[in-house]
């Protein structure tokens, strides 16, 4: 069996564990990012994808954290993105993203996103060198500022800013733990109104019914395959499995 298939089997096992926990405790989650693209386009993993992603609304995520079985844990070693891992094999994990409320005000939206992107810059371990002179100068400043504070302090600030509107009645939300390129994409909360089960590698797993709006906003024509040269693993997780 090829390594990618071994990895997919391990990831599917973790996804099923998450689904079981959430079903037992009435918690809503959804496959996310490339994993939901895979669910819709391939009825399972994107053939070359070497990771798996899910997303919770913030309140659902808070509930999930309280009911994780003892043989599993949440790791935050990957900067601001948390991961669901089994204590039996901590190299294989599911990336967890969170939808947080964001203000209806465009100005406040931009201010909150800018602040989170800045904190992301302080958390990174190196300066970005491929974004032009402005990007280099900006990330250099953030990198220097970041050296003045502990990672724990910076993550606490990130959490406080991400959840700034947690208890506010807003019409919009955003993927607050996401990549720099996606964090500024604001989504209507109506896409979270309902969830359904979808066939994923022969197993019913949950997706938000508003997935089409989300995927088009983030990825454009998500049903179109990327160029052949881009159809390759990109997260480095194959090193954790053997042939």
Tab-separated table of N, CA, C and O in Angstrom, residues 8 11-12 14-16 18 29-55 93-97 198-201 203 205-208 211 214-215 219 222 234-235 237:
chain	number	residue	atom	x	y	z
A	8	UNK	N	-3.852	8.362	4.563
A	8	UNK	CA	-5.290	8.617	4.467
A	8	UNK	C	-6.066	7.732	5.434
A	8	UNK	O	-7.024	8.191	6.062
A	11	UNK	N	-5.621	9.204	8.917
A	11	UNK	CA	-6.396	10.439	9.052
A	11	UNK	C	-7.887	10.142	9.127
A	11	UNK	O	-8.616	10.776	9.916
A	12	UNK	N	-8.354	9.188	8.325
A	12	UNK	CA	-9.766	8.829	8.361
A	12	UNK	C	-10.151	8.279	9.729
A	12	UNK	O	-11.234	8.585	10.246
A	14	UNK	N	-8.910	9.165	12.572
A	14	UNK	CA	-9.067	10.311	13.471
A	14	UNK	C	-10.347	11.086	13.170
A	14	UNK	O	-11.030	11.549	14.093
A	15	UNK	N	-10.676	11.237	11.899
A	15	UNK	CA	-11.915	11.930	11.539
A	15	UNK	C	-13.134	11.189	12.092
A	15	UNK	O	-14.087	11.807	12.577
A	16	UNK	N	-13.092	9.876	12.018
A	16	UNK	CA	-14.197	9.071	12.555
A	16	UNK	C	-14.288	9.228	14.076
A	16	UNK	O	-15.384	9.301	14.643
A	18	UNK	N	-13.442	11.904	15.772
A	18	UNK	CA	-14.033	13.229	16.004
A	18	UNK	C	-15.534	13.177	15.775
A	18	UNK	O	-16.327	13.710	16.564
A	29	UNK	N	-19.769	20.120	13.713
A	29	UNK	CA	-18.470	20.375	13.106
A	29	UNK	C	-18.641	20.234	11.599
A	29	UNK	O	-19.696	19.803	11.112
A	30	UNK	N	-17.626	20.575	10.850
A	30	UNK	CA	-17.666	20.345	9.410
A	30	UNK	C	-16.273	20.019	8.899
A	30	UNK	O	-15.275	20.545	9.404
A	31	UNK	N	-16.216	19.139	7.911
A	31	UNK	CA	-14.968	19.011	7.153
A	31	UNK	C	-14.657	20.387	6.579
A	31	UNK	O	-15.551	21.197	6.322
A	32	UNK	N	-13.387	20.663	6.338
A	32	UNK	CA	-12.994	22.026	5.999
A	32	UNK	C	-11.859	22.005	4.980
A	32	UNK	O	-11.195	20.980	4.778
A	33	UNK	N	-11.655	23.149	4.339
A	33	UNK	CA	-10.534	23.363	3.415
A	33	UNK	C	-10.449	22.230	2.377
A	33	UNK	O	-11.463	21.840	1.806
A	34	UNK	N	-9.247	21.698	2.161
A	34	UNK	CA	-9.078	20.660	1.157
A	34	UNK	C	-9.869	19.406	1.436
A	34	UNK	O	-10.216	18.655	0.515
A	35	UNK	N	-10.185	19.166	2.703
A	35	UNK	CA	-10.923	17.957	3.060
A	35	UNK	C	-12.376	18.037	2.612
A	35	UNK	O	-12.951	17.037	2.160
A	36	UNK	N	-12.983	19.223	2.690
A	36	UNK	CA	-14.359	19.342	2.195
A	36	UNK	C	-14.358	19.404	0.665
A	36	UNK	O	-15.290	18.910	0.017
A	37	UNK	N	-13.320	19.967	0.060
A	37	UNK	CA	-13.205	19.891	-1.402
A	37	UNK	C	-13.135	18.428	-1.823
A	37	UNK	O	-13.798	17.996	-2.767
A	38	UNK	N	-12.317	17.657	-1.105
A	38	UNK	CA	-12.209	16.234	-1.403
A	38	UNK	C	-13.549	15.529	-1.260
A	38	UNK	O	-13.916	14.683	-2.088
A	39	UNK	N	-14.294	15.883	-0.219
A	39	UNK	CA	-15.589	15.245	0.012
A	39	UNK	C	-16.541	15.492	-1.148
A	39	UNK	O	-17.262	14.579	-1.579
A	40	UNK	N	-16.549	16.711	-1.667
A	40	UNK	CA	-17.468	17.064	-2.746
A	40	UNK	C	-16.956	16.583	-4.095
A	40	UNK	O	-17.715	16.028	-4.896
A	41	UNK	N	-15.674	16.763	-4.350
A	41	UNK	CA	-15.124	16.474	-5.695
A	41	UNK	C	-14.714	15.023	-5.879
A	41	UNK	O	-14.820	14.469	-6.973
A	42	UNK	N	-14.256	14.376	-4.768
A	42	UNK	CA	-13.699	13.026	-4.887
A	42	UNK	C	-14.423	12.003	-4.017
A	42	UNK	O	-14.027	10.840	-3.996
A	43	UNK	N	-15.411	12.451	-3.252
A	43	UNK	CA	-16.102	11.572	-2.302
A	43	UNK	C	-15.145	11.016	-1.241
A	43	UNK	O	-15.345	9.941	-0.689
A	44	UNK	N	-14.109	11.745	-0.981
A	44	UNK	CA	-13.106	11.328	0.006
A	44	UNK	C	-11.923	12.277	-0.067
A	44	UNK	O	-12.065	13.442	-0.437
A	45	UNK	N	-10.765	11.798	0.291
A	45	UNK	CA	-9.566	12.640	0.244
A	45	UNK	C	-9.237	13.063	-1.188
A	45	UNK	O	-9.413	12.284	-2.133
A	46	UNK	N	-8.736	14.285	-1.339
A	46	UNK	CA	-8.062	14.628	-2.588
A	46	UNK	C	-6.905	13.647	-2.713
A	46	UNK	O	-6.141	13.480	-1.757
A	47	UNK	N	-6.758	12.959	-3.826
A	47	UNK	CA	-5.795	11.844	-3.919
A	47	UNK	C	-4.377	12.163	-3.466
A	47	UNK	O	-3.689	11.291	-2.930
A	48	UNK	N	-3.926	13.396	-3.643
A	48	UNK	CA	-2.558	13.754	-3.288
A	48	UNK	C	-2.469	14.556	-1.977
A	48	UNK	O	-1.380	14.934	-1.550
A	49	UNK	N	-3.599	14.791	-1.337
A	49	UNK	CA	-3.600	15.605	-0.114
A	49	UNK	C	-3.018	14.807	1.050
A	49	UNK	O	-3.348	13.637	1.246
A	50	UNK	N	-2.166	15.450	1.826
A	50	UNK	CA	-1.507	14.737	2.933
A	50	UNK	C	-1.868	15.306	4.297
A	50	UNK	O	-1.098	15.190	5.252
A	51	UNK	N	-3.041	15.938	4.409
A	51	UNK	CA	-3.535	16.323	5.725
A	51	UNK	C	-5.054	16.315	5.713
A	51	UNK	O	-5.674	16.004	4.690
A	52	UNK	N	-5.670	16.620	6.858
A	52	UNK	CA	-7.128	16.676	6.958
A	52	UNK	C	-7.511	17.832	7.872
A	52	UNK	O	-6.815	18.118	8.851
A	53	UNK	N	-8.626	18.476	7.538
A	53	UNK	CA	-9.033	19.687	8.247
A	53	UNK	C	-10.510	19.630	8.619
A	53	UNK	O	-11.340	19.137	7.854
A	54	UNK	N	-10.827	20.171	9.793
A	54	UNK	CA	-12.214	20.353	10.202
A	54	UNK	C	-12.373	21.764	10.763
A	54	UNK	O	-11.382	22.438	11.068
A	55	UNK	N	-13.625	22.194	10.894
A	55	UNK	CA	-13.895	23.515	11.459
A	55	UNK	C	-15.077	23.430	12.411
A	55	UNK	O	-16.012	22.655	12.200
A	93	UNK	N	-2.265	13.964	12.685
A	93	UNK	CA	-3.216	14.852	13.346
A	93	UNK	C	-4.249	15.400	12.374
A	93	UNK	O	-4.089	15.320	11.151
A	94	UNK	N	-5.298	15.973	12.941
A	94	UNK	CA	-6.312	16.695	12.186
A	94	UNK	C	-6.201	18.169	12.549
A	94	UNK	O	-6.264	18.530	13.727
A	95	UNK	N	-6.022	19.031	11.557
A	95	UNK	CA	-5.971	20.466	11.811
A	95	UNK	C	-7.376	20.980	12.125
A	95	UNK	O	-8.345	20.632	11.431
A	96	UNK	N	-7.474	21.798	13.164
A	96	UNK	CA	-8.767	22.337	13.585
A	96	UNK	C	-8.805	23.847	13.352
A	96	UNK	O	-7.931	24.586	13.823
A	97	UNK	N	-9.832	24.289	12.640
A	97	UNK	CA	-10.057	25.709	12.415
A	97	UNK	C	-11.327	26.123	13.154
A	97	UNK	O	-12.146	25.283	13.532
A	198	UNK	N	-22.137	13.628	4.658
A	198	UNK	CA	-21.729	13.385	3.281
A	198	UNK	C	-20.859	12.143	3.249
A	198	UNK	O	-20.172	11.833	4.227
A	199	UNK	N	-20.885	11.433	2.152
A	199	UNK	CA	-20.057	10.247	1.998
A	199	UNK	C	-18.592	10.654	1.856
A	199	UNK	O	-18.217	11.384	0.950
A	200	UNK	N	-17.762	10.171	2.762
A	200	UNK	CA	-16.331	10.471	2.722
A	200	UNK	C	-15.574	9.154	2.891
A	200	UNK	O	-15.555	8.591	3.986
A	201	UNK	N	-15.010	8.672	1.814
A	201	UNK	CA	-14.319	7.378	1.829
A	201	UNK	C	-15.224	6.271	2.374
A	201	UNK	O	-14.787	5.386	3.106
A	203	UNK	N	-17.581	6.627	4.501
A	203	UNK	CA	-18.020	6.921	5.873
A	203	UNK	C	-18.811	8.223	5.882
A	203	UNK	O	-18.385	9.207	5.277
A	205	UNK	N	-19.619	11.627	7.118
A	205	UNK	CA	-19.041	12.673	7.954
A	205	UNK	C	-19.775	13.985	7.682
A	205	UNK	O	-20.468	14.124	6.685
A	206	UNK	N	-19.604	14.946	8.577
A	206	UNK	CA	-20.439	16.142	8.558
A	206	UNK	C	-19.816	17.288	7.766
A	206	UNK	O	-18.613	17.533	7.827
A	207	UNK	N	-20.678	17.991	7.006
A	207	UNK	CA	-20.265	19.233	6.355
A	207	UNK	C	-21.360	20.272	6.544
A	207	UNK	O	-22.536	19.934	6.715
A	208	UNK	N	-20.984	21.538	6.502
A	208	UNK	CA	-21.977	22.600	6.581
A	208	UNK	C	-22.678	22.691	5.231
A	208	UNK	O	-22.048	22.592	4.175
A	211	UNK	N	-21.493	24.979	2.262
A	211	UNK	CA	-20.108	24.761	1.819
A	211	UNK	C	-19.812	25.420	0.466
A	211	UNK	O	-18.690	25.880	0.228
A	214	UNK	N	-18.829	29.076	0.850
A	214	UNK	CA	-17.503	29.138	1.484
A	214	UNK	C	-16.403	28.750	0.514
A	214	UNK	O	-15.389	29.449	0.376
A	215	UNK	N	-16.568	27.638	-0.197
A	215	UNK	CA	-15.509	27.152	-1.086
A	215	UNK	C	-15.276	28.099	-2.259
A	215	UNK	O	-14.125	28.334	-2.652
A	219	UNK	N	-11.720	29.502	-2.650
A	219	UNK	CA	-10.943	28.781	-3.666
A	219	UNK	C	-11.406	29.002	-5.106
A	219	UNK	O	-10.774	28.479	-6.029
A	222	UNK	N	-13.751	25.374	-7.276
A	222	UNK	CA	-13.131	24.291	-6.512
A	222	UNK	C	-13.318	22.918	-7.151
A	222	UNK	O	-12.662	21.957	-6.760
A	234	UNK	N	1.794	18.642	0.098
A	234	UNK	CA	2.483	19.895	0.408
A	234	UNK	C	2.695	20.148	1.894
A	234	UNK	O	3.268	21.171	2.273
A	235	UNK	N	2.263	19.225	2.756
A	235	UNK	CA	2.368	19.475	4.190
A	235	UNK	C	3.473	18.677	4.874
A	235	UNK	O	3.691	18.830	6.076
A	237	UNK	N	3.609	15.480	5.611
A	237	UNK	CA	3.172	14.455	6.562
A	237	UNK	C	3.482	13.024	6.114
A	237	UNK	O	3.360	12.092	6.920
